[in-house]
Coordinates of C-alpha atoms and ligand atoms in Angstrom, one line a residue:
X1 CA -17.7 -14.9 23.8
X2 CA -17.4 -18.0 21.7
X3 CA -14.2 -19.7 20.8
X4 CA -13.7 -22.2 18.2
X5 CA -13.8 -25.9 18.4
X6 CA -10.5 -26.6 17.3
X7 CA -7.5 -28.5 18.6
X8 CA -4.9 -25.3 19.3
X9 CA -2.6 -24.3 21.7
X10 CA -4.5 -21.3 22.9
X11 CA -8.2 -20.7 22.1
X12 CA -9.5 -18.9 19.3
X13 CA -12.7 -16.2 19.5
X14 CA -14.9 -16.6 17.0
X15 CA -14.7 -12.8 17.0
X16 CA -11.8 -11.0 16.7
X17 CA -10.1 -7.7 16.3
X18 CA -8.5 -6.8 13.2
X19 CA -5.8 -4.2 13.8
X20 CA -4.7 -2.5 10.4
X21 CA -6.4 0.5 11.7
X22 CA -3.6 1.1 14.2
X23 CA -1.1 3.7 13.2
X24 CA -1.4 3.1 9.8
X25 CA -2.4 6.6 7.1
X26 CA -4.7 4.6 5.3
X27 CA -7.3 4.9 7.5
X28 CA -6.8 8.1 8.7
X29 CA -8.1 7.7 12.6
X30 CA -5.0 10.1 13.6
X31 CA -2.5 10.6 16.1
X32 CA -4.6 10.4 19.3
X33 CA -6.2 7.2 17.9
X34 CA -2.9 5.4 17.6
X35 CA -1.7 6.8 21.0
X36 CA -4.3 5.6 23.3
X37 CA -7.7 4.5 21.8
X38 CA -6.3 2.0 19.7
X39 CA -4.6 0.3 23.2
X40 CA -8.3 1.2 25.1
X41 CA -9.6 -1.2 22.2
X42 CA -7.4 -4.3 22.8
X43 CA -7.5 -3.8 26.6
X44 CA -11.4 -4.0 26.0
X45 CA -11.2 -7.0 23.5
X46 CA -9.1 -8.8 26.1
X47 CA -11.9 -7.8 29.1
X48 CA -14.8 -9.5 26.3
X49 CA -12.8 -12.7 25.9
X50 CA -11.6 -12.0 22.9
X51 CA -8.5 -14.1 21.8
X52 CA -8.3 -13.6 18.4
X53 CA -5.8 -10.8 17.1
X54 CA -4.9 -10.3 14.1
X55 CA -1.7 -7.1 12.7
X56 CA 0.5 -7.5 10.0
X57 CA 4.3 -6.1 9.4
X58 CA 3.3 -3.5 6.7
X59 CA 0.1 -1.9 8.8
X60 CA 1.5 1.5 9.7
X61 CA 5.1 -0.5 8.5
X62 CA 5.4 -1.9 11.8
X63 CA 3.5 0.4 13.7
X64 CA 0.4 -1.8 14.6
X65 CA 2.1 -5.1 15.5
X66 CA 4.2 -2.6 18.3
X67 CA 0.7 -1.0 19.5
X68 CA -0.6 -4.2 20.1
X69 CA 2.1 -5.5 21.3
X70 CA 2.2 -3.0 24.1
X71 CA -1.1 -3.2 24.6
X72 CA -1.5 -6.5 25.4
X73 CA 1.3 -6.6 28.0
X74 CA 0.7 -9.2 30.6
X75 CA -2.1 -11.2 28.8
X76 CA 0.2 -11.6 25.5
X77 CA 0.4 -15.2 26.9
X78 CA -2.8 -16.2 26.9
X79 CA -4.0 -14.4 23.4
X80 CA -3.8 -16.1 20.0
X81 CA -1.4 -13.5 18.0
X82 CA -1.4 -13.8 14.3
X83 CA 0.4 -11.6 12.4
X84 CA 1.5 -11.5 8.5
X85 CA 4.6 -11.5 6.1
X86 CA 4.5 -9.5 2.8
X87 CA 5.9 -12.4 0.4
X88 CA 8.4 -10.3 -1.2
X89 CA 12.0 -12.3 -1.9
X90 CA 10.4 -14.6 0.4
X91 CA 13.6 -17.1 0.5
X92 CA 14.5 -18.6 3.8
X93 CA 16.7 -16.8 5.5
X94 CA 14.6 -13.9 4.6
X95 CA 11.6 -15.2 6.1
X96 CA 13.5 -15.9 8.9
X97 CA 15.0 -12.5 9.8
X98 CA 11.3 -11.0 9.3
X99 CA 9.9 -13.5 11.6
X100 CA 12.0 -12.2 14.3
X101 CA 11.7 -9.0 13.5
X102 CA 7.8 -9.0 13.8
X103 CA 7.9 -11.2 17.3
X104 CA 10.8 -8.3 18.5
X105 CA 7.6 -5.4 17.4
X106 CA 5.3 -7.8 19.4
X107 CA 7.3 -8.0 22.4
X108 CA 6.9 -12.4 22.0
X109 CA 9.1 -15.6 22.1
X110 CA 6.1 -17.0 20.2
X111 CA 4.0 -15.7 17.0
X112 CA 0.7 -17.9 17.2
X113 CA -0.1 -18.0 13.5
X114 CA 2.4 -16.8 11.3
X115 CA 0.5 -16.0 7.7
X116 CA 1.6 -15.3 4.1
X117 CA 0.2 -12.3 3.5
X118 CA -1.0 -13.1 -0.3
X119 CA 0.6 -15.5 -2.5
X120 CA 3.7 -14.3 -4.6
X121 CA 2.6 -14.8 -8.3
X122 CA 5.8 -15.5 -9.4
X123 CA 7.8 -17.8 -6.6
X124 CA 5.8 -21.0 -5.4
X125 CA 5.0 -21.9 -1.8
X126 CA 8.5 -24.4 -1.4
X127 CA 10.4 -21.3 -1.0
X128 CA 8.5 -19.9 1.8
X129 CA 7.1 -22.6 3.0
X130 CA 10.9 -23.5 3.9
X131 CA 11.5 -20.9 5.6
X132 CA 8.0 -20.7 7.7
X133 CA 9.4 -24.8 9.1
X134 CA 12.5 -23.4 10.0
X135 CA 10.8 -20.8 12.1
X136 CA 8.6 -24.0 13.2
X137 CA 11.4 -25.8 14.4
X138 CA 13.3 -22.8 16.3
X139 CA 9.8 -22.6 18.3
X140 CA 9.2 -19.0 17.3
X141 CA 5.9 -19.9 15.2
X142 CA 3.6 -22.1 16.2
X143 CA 0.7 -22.2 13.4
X144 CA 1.7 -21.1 9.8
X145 CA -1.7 -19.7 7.7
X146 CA -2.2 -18.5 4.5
X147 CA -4.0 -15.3 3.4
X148 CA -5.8 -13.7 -0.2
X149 CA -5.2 -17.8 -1.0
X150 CA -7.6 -20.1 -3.6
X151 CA -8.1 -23.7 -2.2
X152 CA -5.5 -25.0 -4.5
X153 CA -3.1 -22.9 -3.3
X154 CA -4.1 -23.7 0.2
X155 CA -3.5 -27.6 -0.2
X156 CA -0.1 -27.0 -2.5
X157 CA 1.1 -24.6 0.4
X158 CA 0.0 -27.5 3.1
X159 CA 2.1 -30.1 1.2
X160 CA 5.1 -27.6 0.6
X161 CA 5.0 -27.2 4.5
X162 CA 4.6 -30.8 5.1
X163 CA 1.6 -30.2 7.8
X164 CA -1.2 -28.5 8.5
X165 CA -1.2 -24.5 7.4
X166 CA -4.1 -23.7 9.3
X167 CA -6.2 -20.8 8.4
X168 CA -6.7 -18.7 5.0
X169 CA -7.4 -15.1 5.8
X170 CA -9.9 -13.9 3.3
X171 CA -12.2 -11.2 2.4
X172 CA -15.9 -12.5 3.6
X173 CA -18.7 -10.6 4.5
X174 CA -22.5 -10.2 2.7
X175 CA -21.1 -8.5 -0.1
X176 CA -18.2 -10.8 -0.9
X177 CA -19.1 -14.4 -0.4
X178 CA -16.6 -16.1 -2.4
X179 CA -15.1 -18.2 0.5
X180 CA -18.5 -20.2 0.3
X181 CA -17.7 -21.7 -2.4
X182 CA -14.7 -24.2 -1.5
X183 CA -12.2 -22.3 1.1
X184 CA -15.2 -22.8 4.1
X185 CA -16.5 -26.2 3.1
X186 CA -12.8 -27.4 3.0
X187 CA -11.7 -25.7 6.2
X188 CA -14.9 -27.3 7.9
X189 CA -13.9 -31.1 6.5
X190 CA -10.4 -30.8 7.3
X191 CA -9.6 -28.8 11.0
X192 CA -8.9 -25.9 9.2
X193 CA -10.3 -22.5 9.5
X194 CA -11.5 -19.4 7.4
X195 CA -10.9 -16.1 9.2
X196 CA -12.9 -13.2 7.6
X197 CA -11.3 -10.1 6.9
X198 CA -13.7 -6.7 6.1
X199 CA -16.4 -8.8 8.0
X200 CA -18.2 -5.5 7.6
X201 CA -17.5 -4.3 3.9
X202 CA -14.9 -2.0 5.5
X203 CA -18.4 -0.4 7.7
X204 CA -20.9 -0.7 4.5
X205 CA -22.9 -3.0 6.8
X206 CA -23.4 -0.7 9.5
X207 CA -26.0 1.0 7.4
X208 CA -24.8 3.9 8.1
X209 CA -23.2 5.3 5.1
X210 CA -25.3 6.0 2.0
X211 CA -25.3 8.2 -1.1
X212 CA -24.9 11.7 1.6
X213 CA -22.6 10.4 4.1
X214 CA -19.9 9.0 2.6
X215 CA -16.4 7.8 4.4
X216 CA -13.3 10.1 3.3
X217 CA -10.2 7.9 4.3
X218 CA -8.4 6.5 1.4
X219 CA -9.5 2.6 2.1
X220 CA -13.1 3.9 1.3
X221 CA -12.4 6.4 -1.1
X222 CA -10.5 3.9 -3.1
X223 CA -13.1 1.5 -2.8
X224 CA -16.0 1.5 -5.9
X225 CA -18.3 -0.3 -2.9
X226 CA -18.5 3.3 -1.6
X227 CA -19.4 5.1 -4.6
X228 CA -22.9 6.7 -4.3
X229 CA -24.6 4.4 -6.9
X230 CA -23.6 1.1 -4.9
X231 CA -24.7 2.9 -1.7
X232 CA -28.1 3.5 -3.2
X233 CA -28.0 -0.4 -4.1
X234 CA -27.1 -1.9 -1.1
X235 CA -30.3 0.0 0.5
X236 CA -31.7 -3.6 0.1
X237 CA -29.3 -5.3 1.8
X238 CA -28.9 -2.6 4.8
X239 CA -33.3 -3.3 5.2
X240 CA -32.8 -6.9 5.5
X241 CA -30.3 -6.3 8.2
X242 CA -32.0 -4.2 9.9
X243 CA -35.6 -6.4 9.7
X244 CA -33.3 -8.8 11.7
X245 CA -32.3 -6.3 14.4
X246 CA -35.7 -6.0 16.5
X247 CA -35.7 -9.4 17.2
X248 CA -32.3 -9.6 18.7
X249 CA -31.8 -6.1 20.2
X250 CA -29.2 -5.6 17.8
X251 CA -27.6 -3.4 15.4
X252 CA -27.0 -4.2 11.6
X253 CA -22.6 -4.4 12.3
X254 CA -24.0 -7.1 14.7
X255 CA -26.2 -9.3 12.5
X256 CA -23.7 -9.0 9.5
X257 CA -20.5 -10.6 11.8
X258 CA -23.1 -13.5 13.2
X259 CA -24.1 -14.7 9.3
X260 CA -20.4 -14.3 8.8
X261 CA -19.2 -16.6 11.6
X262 CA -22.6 -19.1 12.0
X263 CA -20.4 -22.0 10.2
X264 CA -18.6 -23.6 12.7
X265 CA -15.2 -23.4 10.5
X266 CA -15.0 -19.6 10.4
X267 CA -14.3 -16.9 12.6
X268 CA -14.2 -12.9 12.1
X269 CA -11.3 -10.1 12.6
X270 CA -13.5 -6.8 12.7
X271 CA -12.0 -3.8 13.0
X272 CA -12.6 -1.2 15.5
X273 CA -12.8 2.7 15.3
X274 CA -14.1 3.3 18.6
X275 CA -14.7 0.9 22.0
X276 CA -18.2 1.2 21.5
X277 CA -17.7 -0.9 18.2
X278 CA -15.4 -3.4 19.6
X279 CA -18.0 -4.2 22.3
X280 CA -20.6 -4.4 19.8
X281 CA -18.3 -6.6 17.7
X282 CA -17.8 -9.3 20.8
X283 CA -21.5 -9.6 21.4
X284 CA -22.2 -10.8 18.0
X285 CA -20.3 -14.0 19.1
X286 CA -23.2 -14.7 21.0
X287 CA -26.1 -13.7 18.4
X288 CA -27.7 -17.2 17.1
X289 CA -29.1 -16.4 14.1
X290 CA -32.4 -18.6 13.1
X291 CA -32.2 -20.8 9.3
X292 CA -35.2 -18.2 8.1
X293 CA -33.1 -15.4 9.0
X294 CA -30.0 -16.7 7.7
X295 CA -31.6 -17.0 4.6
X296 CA -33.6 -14.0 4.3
X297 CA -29.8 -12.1 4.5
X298 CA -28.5 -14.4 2.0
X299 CA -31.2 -13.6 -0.1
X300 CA -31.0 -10.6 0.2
X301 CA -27.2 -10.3 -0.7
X302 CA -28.3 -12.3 -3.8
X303 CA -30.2 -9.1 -5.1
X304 CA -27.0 -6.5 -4.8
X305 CA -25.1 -6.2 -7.2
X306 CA -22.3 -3.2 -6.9
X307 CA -20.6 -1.9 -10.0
X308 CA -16.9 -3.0 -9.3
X309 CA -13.8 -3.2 -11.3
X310 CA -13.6 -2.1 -14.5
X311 CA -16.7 -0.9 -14.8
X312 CA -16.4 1.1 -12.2
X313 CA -13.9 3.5 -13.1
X314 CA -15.7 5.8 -14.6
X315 CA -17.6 6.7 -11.4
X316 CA -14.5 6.5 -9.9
X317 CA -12.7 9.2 -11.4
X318 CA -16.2 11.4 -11.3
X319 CA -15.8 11.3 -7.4
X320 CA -12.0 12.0 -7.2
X321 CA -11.9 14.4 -9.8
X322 CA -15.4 16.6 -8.4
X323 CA -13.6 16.1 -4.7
X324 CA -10.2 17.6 -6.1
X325 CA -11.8 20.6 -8.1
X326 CA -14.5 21.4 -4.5
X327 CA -11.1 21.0 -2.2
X328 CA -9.2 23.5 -5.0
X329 CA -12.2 25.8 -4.8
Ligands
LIG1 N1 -5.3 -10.2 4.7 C1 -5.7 -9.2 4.1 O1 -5.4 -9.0 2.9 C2 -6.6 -8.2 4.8 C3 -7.2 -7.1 4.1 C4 -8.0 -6.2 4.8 C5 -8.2 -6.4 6.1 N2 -7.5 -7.4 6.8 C6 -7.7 -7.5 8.3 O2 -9.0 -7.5 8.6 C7 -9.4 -6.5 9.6 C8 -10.8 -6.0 9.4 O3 -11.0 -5.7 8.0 P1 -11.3 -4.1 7.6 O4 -10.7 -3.3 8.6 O5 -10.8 -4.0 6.2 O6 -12.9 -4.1 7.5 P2 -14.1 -4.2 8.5 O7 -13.6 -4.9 9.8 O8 -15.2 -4.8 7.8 O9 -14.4 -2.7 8.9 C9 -13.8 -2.0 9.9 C10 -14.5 -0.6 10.0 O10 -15.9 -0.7 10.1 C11 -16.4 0.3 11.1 N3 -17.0 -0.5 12.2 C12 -16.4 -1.5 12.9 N4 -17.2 -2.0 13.9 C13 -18.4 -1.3 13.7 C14 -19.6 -1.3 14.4 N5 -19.9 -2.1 15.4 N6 -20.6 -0.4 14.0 C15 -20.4 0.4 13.0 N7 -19.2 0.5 12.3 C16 -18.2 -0.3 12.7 C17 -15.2 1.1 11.5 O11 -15.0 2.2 10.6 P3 -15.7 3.6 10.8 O12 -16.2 3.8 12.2 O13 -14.7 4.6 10.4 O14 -16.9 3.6 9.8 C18 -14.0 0.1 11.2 O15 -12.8 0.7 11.0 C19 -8.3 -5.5 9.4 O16 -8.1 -4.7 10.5 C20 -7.1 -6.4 9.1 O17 -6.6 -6.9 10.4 C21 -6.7 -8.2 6.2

């Protein structure tokens, strides 16, 4: 494993394991998956070295931040715990009784890194921001981060806080590479960090979805990267993976988390189905990926373009409305 160069308390893993799959009905892994895969996961993560884990209070409302919690017993101490707040009234003393609220569902004295979840469109950072040094000051968060945040908003939430706000949780993968833009350059100049959510396109990279084997939870399903058309496109990008594989012995999940994390400033919170995947995830800490091949998958990501948004919805409702008149039939 691979931890980030980065002056912390604890150490970060450069991969990490992204737990909104625990207990929560979007993704639909069930009962048994909550009960006791979803603690085998962390127990492996934390046998891989990894540090880096990430819940949130409204995954499975509340349910994920206590699986991992228990989970993690003993080593709580030596992992980096980040969790999220849902900015909603986000006054002080609110922030405040969530904040304890979160470390009591964690079992922890300390939350690592405390993030916004998204920004509130209508209430600026001084409101939280207020609250989040408060919780600074009473020593039950050490790192405040940002998440869903533009750069601007980044540096007006730092000078709000009056120090550092370390990370911006953001969606970054091969299909989405917005964060290129400013967030990573920025993070990289200033001792800040990008940490990648949907590393994977929510499993699109793995190659192996396409047009007749389509996920059925309702992240996917609500997703217009999953219709069949933007499967059929992203056959281009899934080949270019997989021309990378051979010479690495890997899979395609494992290529598309090392071009995620090969700057230095960024690090990635896959999530995990299965422990296979989170021991695939942790080895692609290790994978160093060459310039050519770098650029041959940034190329490559170049030439797809899904139909999103509005354009989309058309498709959209073809797919809902065919799957609601086969399940009636
Ligand atoms: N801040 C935010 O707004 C925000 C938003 C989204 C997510 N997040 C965080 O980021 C984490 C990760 O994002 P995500 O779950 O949306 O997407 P992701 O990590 O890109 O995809 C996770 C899914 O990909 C599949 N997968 C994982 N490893 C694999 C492997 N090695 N080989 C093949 N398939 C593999 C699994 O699904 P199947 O096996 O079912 O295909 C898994 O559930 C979340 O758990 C959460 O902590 C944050």
């Amino acid at each position: 494993m691979r931890y980030l160069d980065i002056d912390t308390a604890k150490k970060i893993s450069k991969i990490g394991l992204g737990t909104w799959q625990f207990g929560s009905n979007e993704w639909g892994y069930g009962a048994d998956y909550a009960a006791t895969e979803a603690k085998a996961i962390v127990r492996r993560a934390v046998e891989l070295g990894i540090t880096l884990f990430d819940t949130a209070e409204i995954y499975g409302f509340g349910r994920s931040e206590r699986i991992l919690g228990q989970a993690l017993g003993d080593d709580i101490g030596s992992i980096f715990l980040a969790t999220k707040i849902l900015p909603v009234m986000p006054v002080a003393p609110v922030v405040q009784q969530r904040g304890v609220s979160s470390a009591n569902r964690l079992g922890v004295r300390k939350i690592d890194l405390y993030q916004v979840h998204q920004p509130n469109p209508a209430v600026r950072d001084g409101t939280i921001m207020r609250g989040m040094r408060s919780l600074q000051r009473t020593g039950l968060v050490d790192e405040v981060g940002v998440s869903n945040y533009s750069l601007a908003r980044w540096v007006a939430a730092e000078n709000a806080l009056g120090s550092r706000v370390l990370s911006n949780q953001v969606k970054f993968n091969l299909v989405c590479r917005k964060p290129e833009r400013e967030l990573v350059p920025y993070a990289q100049s200033h001792g800040r960090l990008v940490m990648a959510y949907s590393p994977l396109a929510q499993g699109l990279l793995s190659g192996k979805y396409d047009r007749d084997n389509r996920p059925t939870n309702s992240v996917r399903r609500s997703s217009a990267l999953f219709l069949p058309d933007n499967l059929e496109r992203a056959a281009g990008l899934i080949s270019a993976l997989r021309e990378v594989t051979d010479a690495h012995s890997v899979t395609p999940a494992q290529i598309a988390l090392a071009w995620v994390i090969r700057n230095p400033a960024v690090v990635a919170i896959p999530g995990a189905s299965n422990l296979a995947q989170v021991e695939s995830n942790a080895v692609a800490a290790d994978i160093d990926l060459t310039d050519d091949e770098y650029q041959a998958l940034t190329a490559a990501s170049d030439r797809f373009h899904p139909v999103t948004g509005v354009a989309s919805l058309p498709a959209m409702a073809r797919t809902r409305f065919g799957r609601q008149k086969a399940t009636a039939a």
